[in-house]
XYZ file of C-alpha atoms in Angstrom:
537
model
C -54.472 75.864 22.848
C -57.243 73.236 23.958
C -58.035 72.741 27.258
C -59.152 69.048 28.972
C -59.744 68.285 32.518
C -59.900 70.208 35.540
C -57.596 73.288 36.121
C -57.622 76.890 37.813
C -59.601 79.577 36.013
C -56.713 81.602 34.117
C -54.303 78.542 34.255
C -51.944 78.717 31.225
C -48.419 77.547 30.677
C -47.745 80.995 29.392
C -45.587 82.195 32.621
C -43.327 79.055 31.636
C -43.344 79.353 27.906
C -45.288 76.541 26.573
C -48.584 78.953 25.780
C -47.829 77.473 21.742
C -47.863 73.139 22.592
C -50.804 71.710 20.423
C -53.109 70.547 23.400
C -52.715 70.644 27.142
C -54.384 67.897 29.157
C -55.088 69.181 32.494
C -55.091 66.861 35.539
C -56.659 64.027 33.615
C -58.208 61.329 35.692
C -55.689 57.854 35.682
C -57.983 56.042 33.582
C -58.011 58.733 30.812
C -53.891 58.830 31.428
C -54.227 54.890 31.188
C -56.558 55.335 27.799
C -54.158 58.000 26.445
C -50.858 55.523 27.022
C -52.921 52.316 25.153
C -53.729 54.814 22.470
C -50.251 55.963 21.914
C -49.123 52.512 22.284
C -46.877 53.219 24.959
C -48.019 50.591 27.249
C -50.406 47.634 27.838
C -52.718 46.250 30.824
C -51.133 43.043 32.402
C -53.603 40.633 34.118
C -53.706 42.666 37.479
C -55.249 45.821 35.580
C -51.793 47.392 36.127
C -50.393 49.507 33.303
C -47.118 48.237 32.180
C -44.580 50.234 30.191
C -41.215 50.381 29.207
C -38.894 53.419 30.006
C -36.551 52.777 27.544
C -32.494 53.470 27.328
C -32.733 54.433 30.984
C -33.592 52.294 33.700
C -32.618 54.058 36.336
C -31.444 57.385 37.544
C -28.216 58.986 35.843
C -26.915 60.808 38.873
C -23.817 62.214 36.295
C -26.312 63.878 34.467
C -27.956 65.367 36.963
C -27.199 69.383 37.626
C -28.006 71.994 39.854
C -27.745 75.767 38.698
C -25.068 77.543 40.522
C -26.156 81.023 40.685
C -26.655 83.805 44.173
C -28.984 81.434 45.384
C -26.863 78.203 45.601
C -23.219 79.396 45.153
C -22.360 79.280 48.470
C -24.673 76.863 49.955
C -24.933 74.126 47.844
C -22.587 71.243 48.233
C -20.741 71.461 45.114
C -18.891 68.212 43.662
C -19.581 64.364 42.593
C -23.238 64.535 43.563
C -24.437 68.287 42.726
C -22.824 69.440 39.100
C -22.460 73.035 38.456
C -24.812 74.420 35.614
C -24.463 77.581 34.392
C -27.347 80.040 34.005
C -27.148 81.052 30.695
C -26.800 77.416 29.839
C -30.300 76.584 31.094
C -31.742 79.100 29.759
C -30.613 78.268 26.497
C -31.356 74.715 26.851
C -34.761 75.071 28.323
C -35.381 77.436 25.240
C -34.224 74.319 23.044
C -37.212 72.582 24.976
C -39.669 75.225 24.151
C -38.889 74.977 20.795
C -39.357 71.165 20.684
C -42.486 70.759 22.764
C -44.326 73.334 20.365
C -46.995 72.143 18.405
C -46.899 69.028 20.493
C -49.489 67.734 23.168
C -48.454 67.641 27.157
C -49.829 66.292 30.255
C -50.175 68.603 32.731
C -50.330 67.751 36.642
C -51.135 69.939 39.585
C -49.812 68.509 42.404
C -48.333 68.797 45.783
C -45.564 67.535 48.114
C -45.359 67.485 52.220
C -48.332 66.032 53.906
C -47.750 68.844 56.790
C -49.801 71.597 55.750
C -47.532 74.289 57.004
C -44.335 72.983 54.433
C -46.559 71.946 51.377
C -44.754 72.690 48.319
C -47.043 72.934 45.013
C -46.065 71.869 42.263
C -46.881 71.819 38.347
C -45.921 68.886 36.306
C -46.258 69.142 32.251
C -44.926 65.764 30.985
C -44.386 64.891 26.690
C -45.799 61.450 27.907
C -49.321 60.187 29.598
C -47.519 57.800 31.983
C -45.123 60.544 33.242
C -47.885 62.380 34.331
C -49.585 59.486 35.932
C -46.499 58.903 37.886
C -46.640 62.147 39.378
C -50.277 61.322 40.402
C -49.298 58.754 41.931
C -46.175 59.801 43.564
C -47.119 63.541 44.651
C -50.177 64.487 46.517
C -52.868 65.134 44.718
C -55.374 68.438 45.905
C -58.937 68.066 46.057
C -61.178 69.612 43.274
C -61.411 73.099 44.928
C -57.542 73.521 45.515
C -57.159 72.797 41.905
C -59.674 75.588 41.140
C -56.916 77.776 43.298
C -53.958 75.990 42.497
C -50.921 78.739 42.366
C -47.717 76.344 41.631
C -44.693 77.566 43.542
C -42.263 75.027 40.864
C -42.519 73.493 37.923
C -40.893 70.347 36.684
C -41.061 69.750 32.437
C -40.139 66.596 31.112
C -39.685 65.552 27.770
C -38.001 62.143 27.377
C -37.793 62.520 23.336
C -35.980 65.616 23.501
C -32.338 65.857 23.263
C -29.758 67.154 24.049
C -26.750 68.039 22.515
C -23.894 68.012 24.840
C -21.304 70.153 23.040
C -24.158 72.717 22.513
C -26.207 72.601 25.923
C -23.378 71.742 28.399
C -24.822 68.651 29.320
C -22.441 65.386 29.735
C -24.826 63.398 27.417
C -28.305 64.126 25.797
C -29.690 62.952 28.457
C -30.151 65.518 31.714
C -31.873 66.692 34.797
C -31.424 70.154 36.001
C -32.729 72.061 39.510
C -32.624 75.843 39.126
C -33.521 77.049 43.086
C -34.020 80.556 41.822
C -36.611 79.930 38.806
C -38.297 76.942 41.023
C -38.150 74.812 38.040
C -36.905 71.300 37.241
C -36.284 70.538 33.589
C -35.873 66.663 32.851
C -35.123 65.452 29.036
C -33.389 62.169 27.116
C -34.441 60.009 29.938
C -38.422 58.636 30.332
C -37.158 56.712 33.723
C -39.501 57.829 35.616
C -37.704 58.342 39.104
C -36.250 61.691 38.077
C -39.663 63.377 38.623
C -39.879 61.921 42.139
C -36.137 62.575 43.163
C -35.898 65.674 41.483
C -38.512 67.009 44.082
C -36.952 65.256 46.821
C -33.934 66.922 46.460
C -35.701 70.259 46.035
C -36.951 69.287 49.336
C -33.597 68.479 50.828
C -32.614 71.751 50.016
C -35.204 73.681 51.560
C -36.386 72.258 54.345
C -33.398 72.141 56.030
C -31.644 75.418 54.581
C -35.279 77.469 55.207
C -37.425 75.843 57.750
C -35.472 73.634 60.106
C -37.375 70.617 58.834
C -34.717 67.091 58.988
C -35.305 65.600 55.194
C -34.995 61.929 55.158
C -34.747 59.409 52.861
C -36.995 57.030 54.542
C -40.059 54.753 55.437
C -41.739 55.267 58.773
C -45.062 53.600 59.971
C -46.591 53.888 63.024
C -48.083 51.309 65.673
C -51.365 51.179 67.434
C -50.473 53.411 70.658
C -49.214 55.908 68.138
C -45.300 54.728 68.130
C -43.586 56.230 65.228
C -40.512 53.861 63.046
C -38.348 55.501 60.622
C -36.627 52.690 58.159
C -33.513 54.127 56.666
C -31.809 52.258 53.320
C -30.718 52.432 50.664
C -32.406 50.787 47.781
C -32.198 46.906 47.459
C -32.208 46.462 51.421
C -36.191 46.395 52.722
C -37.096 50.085 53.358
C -40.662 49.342 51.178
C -40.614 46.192 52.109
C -40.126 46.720 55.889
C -42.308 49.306 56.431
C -45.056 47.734 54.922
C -46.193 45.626 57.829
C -49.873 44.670 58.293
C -49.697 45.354 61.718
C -48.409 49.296 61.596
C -50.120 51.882 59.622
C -47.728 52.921 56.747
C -46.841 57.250 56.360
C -45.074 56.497 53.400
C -42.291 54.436 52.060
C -39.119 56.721 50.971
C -39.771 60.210 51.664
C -39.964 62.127 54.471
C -39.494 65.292 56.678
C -38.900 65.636 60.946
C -40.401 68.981 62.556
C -40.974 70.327 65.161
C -45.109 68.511 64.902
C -43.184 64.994 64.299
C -42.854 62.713 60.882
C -44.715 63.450 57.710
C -44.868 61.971 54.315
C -43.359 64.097 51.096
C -44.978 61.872 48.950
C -48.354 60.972 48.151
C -47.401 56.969 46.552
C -44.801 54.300 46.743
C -42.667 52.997 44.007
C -41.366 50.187 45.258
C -39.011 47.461 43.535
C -40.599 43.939 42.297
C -37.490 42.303 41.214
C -38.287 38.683 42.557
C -41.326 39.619 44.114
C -44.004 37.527 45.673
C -47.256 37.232 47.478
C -46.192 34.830 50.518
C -42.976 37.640 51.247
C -44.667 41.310 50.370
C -48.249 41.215 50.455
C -49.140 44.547 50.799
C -47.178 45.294 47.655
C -48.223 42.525 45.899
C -51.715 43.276 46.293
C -51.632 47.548 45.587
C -50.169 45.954 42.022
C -53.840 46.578 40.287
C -55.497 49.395 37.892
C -53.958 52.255 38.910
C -50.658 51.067 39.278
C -47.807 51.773 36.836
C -45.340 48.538 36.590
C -42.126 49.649 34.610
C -39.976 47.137 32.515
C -41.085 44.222 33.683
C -40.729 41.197 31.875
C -43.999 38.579 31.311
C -45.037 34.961 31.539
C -45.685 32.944 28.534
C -49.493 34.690 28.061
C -48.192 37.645 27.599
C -49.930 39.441 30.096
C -49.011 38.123 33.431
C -45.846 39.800 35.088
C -43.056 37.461 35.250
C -41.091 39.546 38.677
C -38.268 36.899 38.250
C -37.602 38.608 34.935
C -34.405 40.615 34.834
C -34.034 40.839 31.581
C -34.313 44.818 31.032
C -33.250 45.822 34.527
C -32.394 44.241 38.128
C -34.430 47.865 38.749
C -37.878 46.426 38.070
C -40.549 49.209 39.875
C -44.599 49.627 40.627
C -45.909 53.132 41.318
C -49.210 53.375 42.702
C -50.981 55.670 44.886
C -50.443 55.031 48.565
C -54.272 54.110 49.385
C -53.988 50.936 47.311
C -52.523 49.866 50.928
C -54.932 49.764 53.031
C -53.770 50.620 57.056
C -52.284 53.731 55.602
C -51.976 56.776 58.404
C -54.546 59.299 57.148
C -53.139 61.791 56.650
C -49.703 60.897 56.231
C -47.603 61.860 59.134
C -47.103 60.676 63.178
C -45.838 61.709 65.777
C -41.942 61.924 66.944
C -39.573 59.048 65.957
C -39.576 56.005 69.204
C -37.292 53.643 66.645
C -34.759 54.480 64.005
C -33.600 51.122 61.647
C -30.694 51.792 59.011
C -31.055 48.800 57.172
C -28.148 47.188 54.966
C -27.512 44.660 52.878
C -24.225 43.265 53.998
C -23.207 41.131 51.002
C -19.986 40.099 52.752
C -21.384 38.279 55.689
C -20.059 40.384 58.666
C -22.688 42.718 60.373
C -24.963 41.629 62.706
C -28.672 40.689 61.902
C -29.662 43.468 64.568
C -27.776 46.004 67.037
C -27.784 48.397 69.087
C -26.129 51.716 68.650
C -25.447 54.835 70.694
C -25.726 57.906 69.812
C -22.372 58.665 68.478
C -22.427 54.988 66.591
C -25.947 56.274 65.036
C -24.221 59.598 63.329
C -21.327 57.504 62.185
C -23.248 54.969 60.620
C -25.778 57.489 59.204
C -23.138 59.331 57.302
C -21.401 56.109 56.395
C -24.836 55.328 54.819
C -23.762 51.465 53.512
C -24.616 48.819 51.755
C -23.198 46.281 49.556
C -24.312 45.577 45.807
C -23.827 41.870 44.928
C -23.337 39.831 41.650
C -25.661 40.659 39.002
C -27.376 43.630 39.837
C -24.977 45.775 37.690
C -23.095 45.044 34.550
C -19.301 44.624 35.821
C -20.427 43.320 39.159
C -18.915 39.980 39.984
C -18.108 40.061 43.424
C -19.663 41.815 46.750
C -19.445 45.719 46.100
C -19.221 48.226 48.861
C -21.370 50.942 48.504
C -21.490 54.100 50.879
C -24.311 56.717 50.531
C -23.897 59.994 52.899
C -27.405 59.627 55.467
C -28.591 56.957 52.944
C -29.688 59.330 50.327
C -26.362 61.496 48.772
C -27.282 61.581 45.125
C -30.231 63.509 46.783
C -28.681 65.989 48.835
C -27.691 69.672 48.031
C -26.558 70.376 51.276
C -23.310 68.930 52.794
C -24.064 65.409 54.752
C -23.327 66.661 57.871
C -25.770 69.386 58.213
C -28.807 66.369 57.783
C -26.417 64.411 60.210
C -25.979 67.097 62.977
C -29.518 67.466 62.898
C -30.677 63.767 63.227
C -28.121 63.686 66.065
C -30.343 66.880 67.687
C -33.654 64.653 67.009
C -32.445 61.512 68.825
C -31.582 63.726 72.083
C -34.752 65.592 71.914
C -36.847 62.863 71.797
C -34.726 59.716 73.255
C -34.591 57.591 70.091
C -33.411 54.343 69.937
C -31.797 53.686 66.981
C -30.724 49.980 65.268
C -28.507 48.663 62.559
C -30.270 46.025 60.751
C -28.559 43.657 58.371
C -30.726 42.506 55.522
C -28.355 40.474 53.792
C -26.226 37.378 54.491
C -25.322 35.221 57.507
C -22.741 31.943 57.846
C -20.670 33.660 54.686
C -20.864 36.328 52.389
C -22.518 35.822 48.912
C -22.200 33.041 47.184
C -20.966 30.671 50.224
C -23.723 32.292 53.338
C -27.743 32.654 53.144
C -29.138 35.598 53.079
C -31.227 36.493 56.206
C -34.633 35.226 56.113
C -37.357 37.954 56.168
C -38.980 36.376 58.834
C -36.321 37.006 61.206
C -35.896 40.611 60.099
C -39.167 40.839 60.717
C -39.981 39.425 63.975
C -36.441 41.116 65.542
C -37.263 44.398 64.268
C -41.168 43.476 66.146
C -39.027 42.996 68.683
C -37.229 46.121 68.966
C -40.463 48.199 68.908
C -42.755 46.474 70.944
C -39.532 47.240 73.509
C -38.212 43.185 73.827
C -34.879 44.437 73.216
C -34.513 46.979 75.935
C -33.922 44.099 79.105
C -31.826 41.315 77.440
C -28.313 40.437 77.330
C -25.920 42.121 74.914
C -22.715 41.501 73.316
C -19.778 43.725 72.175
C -19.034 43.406 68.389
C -14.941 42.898 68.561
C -14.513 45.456 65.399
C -17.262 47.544 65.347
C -17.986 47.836 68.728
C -22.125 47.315 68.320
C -24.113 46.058 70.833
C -25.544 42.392 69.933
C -28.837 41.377 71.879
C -28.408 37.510 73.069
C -31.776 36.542 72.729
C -34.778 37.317 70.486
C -38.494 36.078 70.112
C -38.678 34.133 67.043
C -35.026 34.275 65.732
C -32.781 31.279 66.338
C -30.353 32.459 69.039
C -27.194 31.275 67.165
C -27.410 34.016 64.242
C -27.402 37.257 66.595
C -24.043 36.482 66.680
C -22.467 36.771 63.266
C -19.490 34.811 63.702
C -20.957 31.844 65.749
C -22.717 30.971 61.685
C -19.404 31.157 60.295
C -17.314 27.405 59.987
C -14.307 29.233 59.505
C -13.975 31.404 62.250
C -10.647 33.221 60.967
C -12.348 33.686 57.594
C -14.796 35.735 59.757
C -12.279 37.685 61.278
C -10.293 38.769 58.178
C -13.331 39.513 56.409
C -14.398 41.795 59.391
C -11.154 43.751 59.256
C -11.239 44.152 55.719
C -15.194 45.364 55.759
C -14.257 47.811 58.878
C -11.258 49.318 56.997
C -13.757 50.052 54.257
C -15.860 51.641 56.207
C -12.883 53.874 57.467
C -11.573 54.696 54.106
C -14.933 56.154 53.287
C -14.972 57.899 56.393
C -12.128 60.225 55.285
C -13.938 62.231 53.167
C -16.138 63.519 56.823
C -13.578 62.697 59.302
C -12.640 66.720 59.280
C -16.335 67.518 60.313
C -16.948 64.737 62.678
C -16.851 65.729 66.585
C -14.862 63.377 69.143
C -18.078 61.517 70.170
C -18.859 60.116 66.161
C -15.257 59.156 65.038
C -14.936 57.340 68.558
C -17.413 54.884 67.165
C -15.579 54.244 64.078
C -14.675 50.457 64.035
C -11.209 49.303 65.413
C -8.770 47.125 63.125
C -5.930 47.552 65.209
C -7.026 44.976 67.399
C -7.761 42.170 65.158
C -4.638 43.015 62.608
């Protein structure tokens, strides 16, 4: 077996079982992974010197074929149902074997690599991809050591992924042949029938989610945080489609990073050492920071083009409404070096209320903060999945579930310890429409976001008037620099005031329903902030 790039002395792929692949390409620079995608014809340059590929069948994650392997580790700590699969032992054994097998003879990509910008919780990690552009992804994404810790590199996990490989379902116990499997004890991720790249990156994070809180303490978060001049630190929680990249990416705040994080006992630090943010309608005017990181170095995936052929067309939606850039965070330039701050100030959950009823900003107590952060919602509107004609509710446990081994409350008992240690405010931000819901309001301009949630950390917010939301009880400010007075208010931008009303009931019993599932674990203090129907029915 060959040898290229930079690696430890004595570095093999033995201990995993790939010591017979063809060649293994060590921590290749991104311009040799770049030359090695052209070559296979996997991808092309696009006018901004950003690679561009396709990732195939999959376009996203495929959180039903995504396992964890319940052994003495995880039996009885893992939270075991719709989100984390059972996979037996035996069974990955046998189907990592099946990997061996295939990726023998072949040549791999391999990636030394880190995660957790906080020295004392870095997690290394080894990353042998069947692809070039995989393993420029985790480049990108991961944090990448310096020459001489890659002359010492000793991986504690290993991810493999082989998108060409199979599986067989009625042989390997997977659902489909495509599959992504955790194994806690053997510290190894095994990824195959998928090239989307976001499994790398979300199979670590929920490695993370697992052991940072179980192990160390450490709050994981599924987040962006930045952090002001005088050394104020924001965390941006959302799920995806609602302005967590966007958001956080604010010329005026130094970015930590945009999706990934952990809370100790030091403050906020980055997991992550890129952002792979969505371009779906992007532009230059609304996201220039993202716009302008899209260069050589940058990975776009399954975008579509203009009429040359080589210019991104972000309108495009042709493969996928999930249109993504990776690139390496210091293609931003007021980046926090290195990637962490200090203690939370302000906490945003941002949504995307398709249905016209939240507020454009408010603020909650503490005990409206842990509902809403296990409620975790957001709504999916027309289009951006097949089936998908109307305004969707969509609930994710502390904005992240498909990520999270442990159960929700755990994260959410320990946020709720956070915000009393440190006096956080916290602030529900609604991203998506005012005056109606889709189709009959406008969505909320960015502007407005923008300048209210400027507002609420330059401390604006903390001496005006409020209102009480009839239903959900949140506190509306009155007045805000910037933002015309008359949409803080969400009903005043309805004509039809009783439409507004029913469609607040209906919203609030939706939140309730999904409540059930955590009511049994909730103190006094959180379900008192559930909304109240009773009063408008």
């Amino acid at each position: 077996m060959n040898h290229f790039g930079r690696k430890a002395d004595g570095a093999t792929l033995d201990s995993i079982g790939l010591g017979k692949v063809a060649n293994a390409y060590w921590n290749l620079t991104p311009a040799e992974l770049v030359e090695e995608t052209l070559m296979n014809g996997q991808g092309m340059l696009t006018n901004t010197g950003a690679l561009a590929v396709d990732t195939g069948e999959f376009t996203g994650r495929s959180p039903q074929d995504r396992f964890v392997v319940i052994d003495d580790t995880t039996r009885d700590s893992v939270w075991w149902g719709p989100v984390n699969h059972k996979f037996d032992p035996e069974k990955f054994d046998a189907l990592y074997a099946r990997m061996r097998a295939y990726l023998t003879n072949r040549d791999v990509y391999v990636r030394d690599a880190y995660a957790c910008a906080d020295d004392k919780y870095r997690l290394n990690i080894r990353v042998v991809t069947e692809f070039p552009w995989s393993n420029m992804f985790a480049s990108n994404m991961f944090l990448r050591p310096t020459a001489e810790e890659i002359d010492n590199f000793d991986p504690e996990w290993h991810i493999v992924c082989a998108p060409d490989f199979m599986a067989e379902a009625g042989i390997d116990g997977t659902r489909q042949h495509n599959f992504a499997v955790l194994n806690f004890t053997k510290k190894m991720i095994i990824i195959g029938g998928t090239a989307y790249t976001g499994e790398i990156k979300k199979g670590i994070f929920s490695v993370l989610n697992y052991v940072l809180p179980h192990d160390n303490n450490v709050l994981s978060m599924h987040c962006s945080a930045n952090v002001g001049d005088d050394g104020d630190t924001a965390v941006f929680f959302g799920l995806s489609g609602t302005g967590k990249t966007t958001l956080s990416s604010d010329p005026n705040r130094h970015l930590i990073g945009d999706d990934e994080h952990g809370w100790s006992e030091n403050g906020v630090f980055n997991f992550e050492g890129g952002c792979y943010a969505k371009t779906i309608d992007l532009s230059q005017e609304k996201e220039p920071q993202i716009w302008d990181a899209i260069k050589f170095g940058a990975i776009l995936e399954n975008i579509g083009f203009q009429d040359d052929g080589c210019t991104p067309d972000y309108h495009d939606a042709t493969k996928t409404q999930n249109t993504r850039v990776s690139y390496p965070i210091d293609h931003i330039d007021n980046i926090m070096e290195p990637s962490a701050g200090g203690h939370a100030k302000n906490i945003f959950f941002l949504t995307c209320d398709a249905f016209g009823v939240l507020p454009p900003i408010s603020r909650l107590t503490k005990g409206q903060a842990m509902y809403h952060f296990i409620s975790g919602y957001t709504a999916k509107v027309a289009g951006t999945e097949a089936g998908i004609d109307e305004p969707v509710t969509a609930f994710s446990a502390c904005f992240g579930s498909p990520f999270l081994p442990l159960h929700p409350t755990k994260y959410a008992e320990m946020l709720g310890k956070k915000m009393e240690e440190h006096d956080v405010n916290v602030w529900l931000v609604n991203t998506g429409w005012s005056g109606g819901g889709y189709g009959e309001g406008e969505r909320i301009k960015l502007r407005f976001t923008r300048a209210m949630i400027t507002a609420a950390l330059e401390g604006k917010l903390d001496n005006v008037d409020y209102t009480e939301h009839a239903v959900f009880g949140l506190q509306m400010p009155t007045s805000c620099d910037n933002v015309p007075t008359e949409i803080l208010d969400p009903r005043n931008t309805w004509s039809d005031k009783d439409a507004y009303d029913t469609k607040a009931v209906v919203l609030a019993q939706k939140f309730i329903d999904n409540f059930d599932e955590y009511s049994d674990f909730a103190n006094e203090e959180i379900m008192a902030a559930a909304p109240k129907v009773a009063e408008k029915v």
